[in-house]
CSV table of C-alpha atoms in Angstrom, one decimal:
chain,number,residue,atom,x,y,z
N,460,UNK,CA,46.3,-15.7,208.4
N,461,UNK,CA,45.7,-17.9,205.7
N,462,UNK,CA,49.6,-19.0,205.0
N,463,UNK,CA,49.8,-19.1,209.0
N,464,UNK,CA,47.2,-22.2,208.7
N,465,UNK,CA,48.9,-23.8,205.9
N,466,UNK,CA,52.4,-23.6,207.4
N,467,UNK,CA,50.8,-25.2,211.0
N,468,UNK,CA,49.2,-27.8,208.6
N,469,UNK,CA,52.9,-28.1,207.0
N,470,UNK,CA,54.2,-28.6,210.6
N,471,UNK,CA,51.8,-31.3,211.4
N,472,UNK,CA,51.7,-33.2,208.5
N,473,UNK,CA,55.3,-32.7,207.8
N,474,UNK,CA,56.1,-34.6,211.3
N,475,UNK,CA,53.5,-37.4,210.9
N,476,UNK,CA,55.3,-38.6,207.4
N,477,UNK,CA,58.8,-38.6,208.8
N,478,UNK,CA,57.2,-40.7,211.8
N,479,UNK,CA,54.9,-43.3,210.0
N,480,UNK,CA,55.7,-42.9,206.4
N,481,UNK,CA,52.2,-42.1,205.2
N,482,UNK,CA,53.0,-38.3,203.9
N,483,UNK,CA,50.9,-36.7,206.1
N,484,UNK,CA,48.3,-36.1,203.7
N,485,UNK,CA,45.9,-38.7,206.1
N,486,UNK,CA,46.1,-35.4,208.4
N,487,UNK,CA,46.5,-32.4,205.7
N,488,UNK,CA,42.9,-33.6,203.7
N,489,UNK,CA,40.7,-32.9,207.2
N,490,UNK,CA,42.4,-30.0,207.6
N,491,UNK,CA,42.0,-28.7,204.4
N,492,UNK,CA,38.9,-29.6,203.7
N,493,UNK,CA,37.6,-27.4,207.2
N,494,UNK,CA,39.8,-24.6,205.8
N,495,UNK,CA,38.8,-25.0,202.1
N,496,UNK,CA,35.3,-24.8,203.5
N,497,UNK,CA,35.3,-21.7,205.5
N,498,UNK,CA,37.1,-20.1,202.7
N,499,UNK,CA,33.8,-20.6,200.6
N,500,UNK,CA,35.1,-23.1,198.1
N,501,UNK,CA,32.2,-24.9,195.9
N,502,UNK,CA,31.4,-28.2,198.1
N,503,UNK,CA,31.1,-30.5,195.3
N,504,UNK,CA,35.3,-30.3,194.6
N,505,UNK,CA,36.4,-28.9,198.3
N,506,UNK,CA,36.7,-32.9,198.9
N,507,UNK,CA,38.9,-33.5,195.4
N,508,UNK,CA,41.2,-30.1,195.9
N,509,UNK,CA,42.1,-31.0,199.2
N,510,UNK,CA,42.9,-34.9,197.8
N,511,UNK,CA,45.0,-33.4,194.7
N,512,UNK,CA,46.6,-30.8,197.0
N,513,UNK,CA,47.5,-33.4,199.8
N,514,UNK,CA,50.0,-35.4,196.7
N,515,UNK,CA,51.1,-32.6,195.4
N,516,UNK,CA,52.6,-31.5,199.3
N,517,UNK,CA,53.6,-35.4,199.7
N,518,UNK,CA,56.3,-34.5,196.8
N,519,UNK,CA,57.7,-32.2,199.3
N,520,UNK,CA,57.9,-34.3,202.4
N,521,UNK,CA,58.3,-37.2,200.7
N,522,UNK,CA,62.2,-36.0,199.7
N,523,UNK,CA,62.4,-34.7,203.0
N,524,UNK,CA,61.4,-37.9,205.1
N,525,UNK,CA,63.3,-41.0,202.9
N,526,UNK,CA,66.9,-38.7,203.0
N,527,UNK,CA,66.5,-38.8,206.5
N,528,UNK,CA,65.2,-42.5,206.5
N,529,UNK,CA,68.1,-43.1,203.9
N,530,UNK,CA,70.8,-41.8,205.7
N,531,UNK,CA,70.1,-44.7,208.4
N,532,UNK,CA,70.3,-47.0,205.6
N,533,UNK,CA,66.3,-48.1,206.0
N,534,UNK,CA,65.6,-47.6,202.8
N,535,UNK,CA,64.9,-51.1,200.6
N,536,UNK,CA,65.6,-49.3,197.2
N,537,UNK,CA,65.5,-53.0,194.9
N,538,UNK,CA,61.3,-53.3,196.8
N,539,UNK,CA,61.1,-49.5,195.6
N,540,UNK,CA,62.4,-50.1,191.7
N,541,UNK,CA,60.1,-52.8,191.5
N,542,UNK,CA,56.9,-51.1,193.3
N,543,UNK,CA,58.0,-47.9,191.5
N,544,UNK,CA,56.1,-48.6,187.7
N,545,UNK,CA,52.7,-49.7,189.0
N,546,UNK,CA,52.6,-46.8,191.8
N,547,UNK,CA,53.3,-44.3,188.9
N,548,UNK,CA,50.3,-46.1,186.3
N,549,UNK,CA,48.2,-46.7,189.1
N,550,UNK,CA,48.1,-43.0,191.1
N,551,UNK,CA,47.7,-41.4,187.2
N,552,UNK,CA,44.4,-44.1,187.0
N,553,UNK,CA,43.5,-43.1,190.6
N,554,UNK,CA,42.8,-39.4,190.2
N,555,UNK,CA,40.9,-40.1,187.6
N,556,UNK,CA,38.8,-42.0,189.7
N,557,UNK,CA,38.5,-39.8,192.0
N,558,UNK,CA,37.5,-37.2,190.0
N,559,UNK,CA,34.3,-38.9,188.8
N,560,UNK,CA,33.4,-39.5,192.2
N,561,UNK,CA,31.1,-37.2,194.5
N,562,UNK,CA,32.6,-35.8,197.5
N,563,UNK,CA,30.2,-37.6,199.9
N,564,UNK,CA,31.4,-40.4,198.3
N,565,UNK,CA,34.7,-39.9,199.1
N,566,UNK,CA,34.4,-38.8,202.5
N,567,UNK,CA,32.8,-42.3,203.1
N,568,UNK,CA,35.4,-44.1,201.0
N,569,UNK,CA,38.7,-43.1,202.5
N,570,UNK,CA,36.5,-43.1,206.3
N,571,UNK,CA,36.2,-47.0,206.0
N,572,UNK,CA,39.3,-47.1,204.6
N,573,UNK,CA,41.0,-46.0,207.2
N,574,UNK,CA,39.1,-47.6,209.7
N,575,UNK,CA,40.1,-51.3,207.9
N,576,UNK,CA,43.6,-50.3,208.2
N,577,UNK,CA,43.7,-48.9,211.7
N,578,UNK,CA,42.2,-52.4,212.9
N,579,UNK,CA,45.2,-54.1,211.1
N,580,UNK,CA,47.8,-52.0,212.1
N,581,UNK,CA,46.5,-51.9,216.0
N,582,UNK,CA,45.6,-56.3,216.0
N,583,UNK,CA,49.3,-56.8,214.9
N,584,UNK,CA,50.8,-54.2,217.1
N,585,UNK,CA,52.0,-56.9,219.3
N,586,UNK,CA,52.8,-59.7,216.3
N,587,UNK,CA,56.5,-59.4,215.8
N,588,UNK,CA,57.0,-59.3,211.4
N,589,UNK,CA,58.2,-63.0,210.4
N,590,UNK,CA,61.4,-62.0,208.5
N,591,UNK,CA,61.4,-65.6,207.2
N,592,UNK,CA,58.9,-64.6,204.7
N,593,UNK,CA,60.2,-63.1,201.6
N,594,UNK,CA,58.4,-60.5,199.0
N,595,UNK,CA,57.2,-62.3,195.6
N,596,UNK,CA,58.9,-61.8,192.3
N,597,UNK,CA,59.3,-58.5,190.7
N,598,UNK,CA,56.4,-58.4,188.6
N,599,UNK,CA,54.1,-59.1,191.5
N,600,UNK,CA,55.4,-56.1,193.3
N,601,UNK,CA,55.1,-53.9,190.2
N,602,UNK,CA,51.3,-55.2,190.2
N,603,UNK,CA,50.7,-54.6,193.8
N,604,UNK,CA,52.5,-51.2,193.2
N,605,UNK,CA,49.5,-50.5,190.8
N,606,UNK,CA,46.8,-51.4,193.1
N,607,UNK,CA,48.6,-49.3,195.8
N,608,UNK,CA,48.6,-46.1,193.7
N,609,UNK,CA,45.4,-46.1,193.0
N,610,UNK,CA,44.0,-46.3,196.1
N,611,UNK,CA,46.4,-43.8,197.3
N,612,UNK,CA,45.5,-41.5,194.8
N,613,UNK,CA,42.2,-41.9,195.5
N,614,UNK,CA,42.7,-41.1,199.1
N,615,UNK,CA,44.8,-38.2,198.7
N,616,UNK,CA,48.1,-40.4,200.6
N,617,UNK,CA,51.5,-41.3,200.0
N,618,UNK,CA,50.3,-45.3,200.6
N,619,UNK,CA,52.0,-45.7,203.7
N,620,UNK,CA,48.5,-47.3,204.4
N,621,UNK,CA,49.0,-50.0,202.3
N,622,UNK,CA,52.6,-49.8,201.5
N,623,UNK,CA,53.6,-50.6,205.0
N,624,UNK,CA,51.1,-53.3,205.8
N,625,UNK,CA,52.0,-55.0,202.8
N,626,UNK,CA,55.7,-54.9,203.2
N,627,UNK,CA,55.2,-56.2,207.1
N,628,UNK,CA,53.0,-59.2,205.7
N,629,UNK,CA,56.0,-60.1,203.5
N,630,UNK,CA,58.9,-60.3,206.0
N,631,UNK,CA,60.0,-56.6,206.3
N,632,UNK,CA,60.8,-55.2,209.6
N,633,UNK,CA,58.0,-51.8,210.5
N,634,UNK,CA,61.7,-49.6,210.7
N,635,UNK,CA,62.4,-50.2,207.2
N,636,UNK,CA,58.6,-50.9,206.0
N,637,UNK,CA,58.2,-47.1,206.9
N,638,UNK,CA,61.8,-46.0,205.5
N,639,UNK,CA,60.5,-47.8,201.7
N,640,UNK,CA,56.9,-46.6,202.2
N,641,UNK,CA,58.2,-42.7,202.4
N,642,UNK,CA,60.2,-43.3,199.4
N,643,UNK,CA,57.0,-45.1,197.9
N,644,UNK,CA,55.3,-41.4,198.3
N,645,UNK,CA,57.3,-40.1,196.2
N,646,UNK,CA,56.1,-41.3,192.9
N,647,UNK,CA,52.4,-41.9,193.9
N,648,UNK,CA,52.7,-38.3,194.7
N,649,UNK,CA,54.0,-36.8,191.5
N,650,UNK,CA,51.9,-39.3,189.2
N,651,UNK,CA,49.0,-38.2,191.5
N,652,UNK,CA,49.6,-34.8,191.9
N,653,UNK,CA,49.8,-34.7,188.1
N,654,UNK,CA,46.2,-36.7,187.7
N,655,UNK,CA,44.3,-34.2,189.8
N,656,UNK,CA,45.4,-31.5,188.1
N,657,UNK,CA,45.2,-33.1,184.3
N,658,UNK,CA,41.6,-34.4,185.2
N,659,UNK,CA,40.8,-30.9,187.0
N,660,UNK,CA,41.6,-28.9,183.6
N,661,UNK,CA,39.7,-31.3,181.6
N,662,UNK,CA,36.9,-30.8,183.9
N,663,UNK,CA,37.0,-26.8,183.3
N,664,UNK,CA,36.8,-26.3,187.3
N,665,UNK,CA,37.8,-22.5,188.1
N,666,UNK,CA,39.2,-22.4,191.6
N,667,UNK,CA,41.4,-19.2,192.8
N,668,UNK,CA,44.9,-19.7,192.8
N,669,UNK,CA,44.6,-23.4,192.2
N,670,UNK,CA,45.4,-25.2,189.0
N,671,UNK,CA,42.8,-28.4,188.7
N,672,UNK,CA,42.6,-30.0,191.7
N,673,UNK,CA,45.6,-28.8,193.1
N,674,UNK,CA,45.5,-25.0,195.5
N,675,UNK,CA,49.3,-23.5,194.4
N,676,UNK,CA,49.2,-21.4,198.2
N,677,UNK,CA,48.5,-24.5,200.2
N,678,UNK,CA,50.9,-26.8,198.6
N,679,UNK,CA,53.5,-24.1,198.7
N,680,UNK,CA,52.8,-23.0,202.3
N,681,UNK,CA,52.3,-27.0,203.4
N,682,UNK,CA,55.5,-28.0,201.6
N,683,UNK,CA,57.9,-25.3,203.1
N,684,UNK,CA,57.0,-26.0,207.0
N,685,UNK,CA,56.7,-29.8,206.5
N,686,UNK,CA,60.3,-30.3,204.5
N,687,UNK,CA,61.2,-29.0,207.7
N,688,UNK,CA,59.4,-31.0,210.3
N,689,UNK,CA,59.3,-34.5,208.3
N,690,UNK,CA,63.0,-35.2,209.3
N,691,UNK,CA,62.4,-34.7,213.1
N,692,UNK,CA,59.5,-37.5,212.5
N,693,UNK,CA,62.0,-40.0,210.7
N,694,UNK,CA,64.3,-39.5,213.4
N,695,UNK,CA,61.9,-40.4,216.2
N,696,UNK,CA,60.9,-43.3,213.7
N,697,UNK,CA,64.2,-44.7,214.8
N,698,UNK,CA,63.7,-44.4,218.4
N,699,UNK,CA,59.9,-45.7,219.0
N,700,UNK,CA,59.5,-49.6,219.2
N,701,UNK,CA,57.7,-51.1,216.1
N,702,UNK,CA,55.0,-51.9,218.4
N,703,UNK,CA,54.9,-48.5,219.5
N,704,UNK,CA,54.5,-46.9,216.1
N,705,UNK,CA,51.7,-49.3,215.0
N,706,UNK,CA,49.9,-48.2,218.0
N,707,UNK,CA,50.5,-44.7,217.0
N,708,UNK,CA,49.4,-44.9,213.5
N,709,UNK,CA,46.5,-47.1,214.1
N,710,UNK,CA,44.9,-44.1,216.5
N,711,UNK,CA,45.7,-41.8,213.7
N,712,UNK,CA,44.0,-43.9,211.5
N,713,UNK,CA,41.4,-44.6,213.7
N,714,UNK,CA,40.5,-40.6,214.3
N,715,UNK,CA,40.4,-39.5,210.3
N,716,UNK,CA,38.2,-42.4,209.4
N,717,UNK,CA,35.6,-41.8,212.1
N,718,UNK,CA,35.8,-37.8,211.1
N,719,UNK,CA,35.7,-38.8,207.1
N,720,UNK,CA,32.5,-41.1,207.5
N,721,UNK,CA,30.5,-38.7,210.0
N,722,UNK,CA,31.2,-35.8,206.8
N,723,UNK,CA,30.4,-38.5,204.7
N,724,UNK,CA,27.2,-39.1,206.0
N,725,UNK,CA,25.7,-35.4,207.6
N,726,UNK,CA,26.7,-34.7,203.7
């Protein structure tokens, strides 16, 4: 039963990353931490094992999602060398953060968070990108790319979040925002991944069949199903209007940030 639920997660979270470039993990944290919960974990790191495994899975789909998003040459691969450096620095800092931090704490962090950004997303749903704007230089990008790990880490997301947002603001079209955002996951995932489980150890945490902050089953069971599913969601990528998809992943937004701050607070 218990690989059952993390291959459904897999399926689930798998689809959302092909389809919005955030790596699913903004729908593989609730779900975790209601499974991670009734499976009897200790409370006070449920909130930081389900962040830690969410990157660690976002490796998975991450591959999975910019192939697909590749192969329709969406990708901007110069933006993702230059974002690249600062996601890695910035989603190692990031776990770290998050590690200090309560669960509560978190719960009321990434709800507000995600709340900011699905007001954003769903206000310029309508507001065509202006592709006369142009990114800034490459060290600004590699800066931003550091702010944008961090917070992702912190999160327990690939920073399609922010990644897409920002790459809209500057002149980017949403189709090939999302294509660069999925490949963005990819090192805010491993750095991130890596963080959790560094700053896990060094906090001696024992957790069954997890290594720091990061549950081996789930991330296995999460990764197989959503390799899988994360390529049907880039392919519908390419078939929804921009409009449409900031719609979509504003109401996805809009649902995990209202869940997070309501554990947040009854916590």
């Amino acid at each position: 039963m218990e690989l059952i639920i993390y291959l459904a997660i897999g399926a689930i979270a798998g689809f959302a990353a092909g389809l919005f470039g955030v790596g699913g993990g903004l729908i593989i944290i609730p779900i975790l931490y209601v499974v991670f919960t009734h499976m009897g974990y200790d409370p006070a790191v449920i909130m930081h094992l389900a962040l830690g495994t969410s990157l660690a899975t976002i490796i998975v789909t991450s591959i999975s999602s910019v192939t697909a998003h590749h192969k329709k040459g969406a990708v901007l691969w110069p933006v993702f060398k230059n974002l690249a450096p600062g996601l890695v620095i910035g989603s190692f800092i990031g776990a770290g953060i998050a590690g200090v931090l309560s669960g509560p704490n978190l719960q009321l962090i990434i709800g507000v968070f995600a709340l900011w950004v699905a007001f954003k997303m769903f206000k310029g749903a309508h507001v065509p990108v202006d592709e006369s704007k142009h990114l800034p230089k490459a060290s600004m990008q590699m800066l931003v790319g550091g702010g944008i790990g961090i917070a992702s880490a912190i999160f327990g997301i690939g920073g399609g979040s922010l990644t897409v947002p920002y790459l809209n603001k500057n002149g980017v079209v949403m189709q090939k925002a999302v294509a660069t955002s999925a490949a963005c996951g990819l090192p805010i995932a491993i750095a991130g991944a890596i963080g959790f489980m560094f700053f896990g150890a060094q906090e001696h945490v024992e957790i069954k069949h997890a290594i720091g902050y990061v549950h081996i089953y789930a991330f296995i069971g999460i990764s197989v199903m959503s390799f899988i599913t994360a390529k049907l969601g880039a392919k519908v990528a390419h078939i929804l209007s921009a409009a449409m998809l900031k719609k979509c992943f504003a109401c996805l937004l809009t649902t995990i940030g209202l869940y997070f701050i309501y554990q947040g607070i009854i916590n």
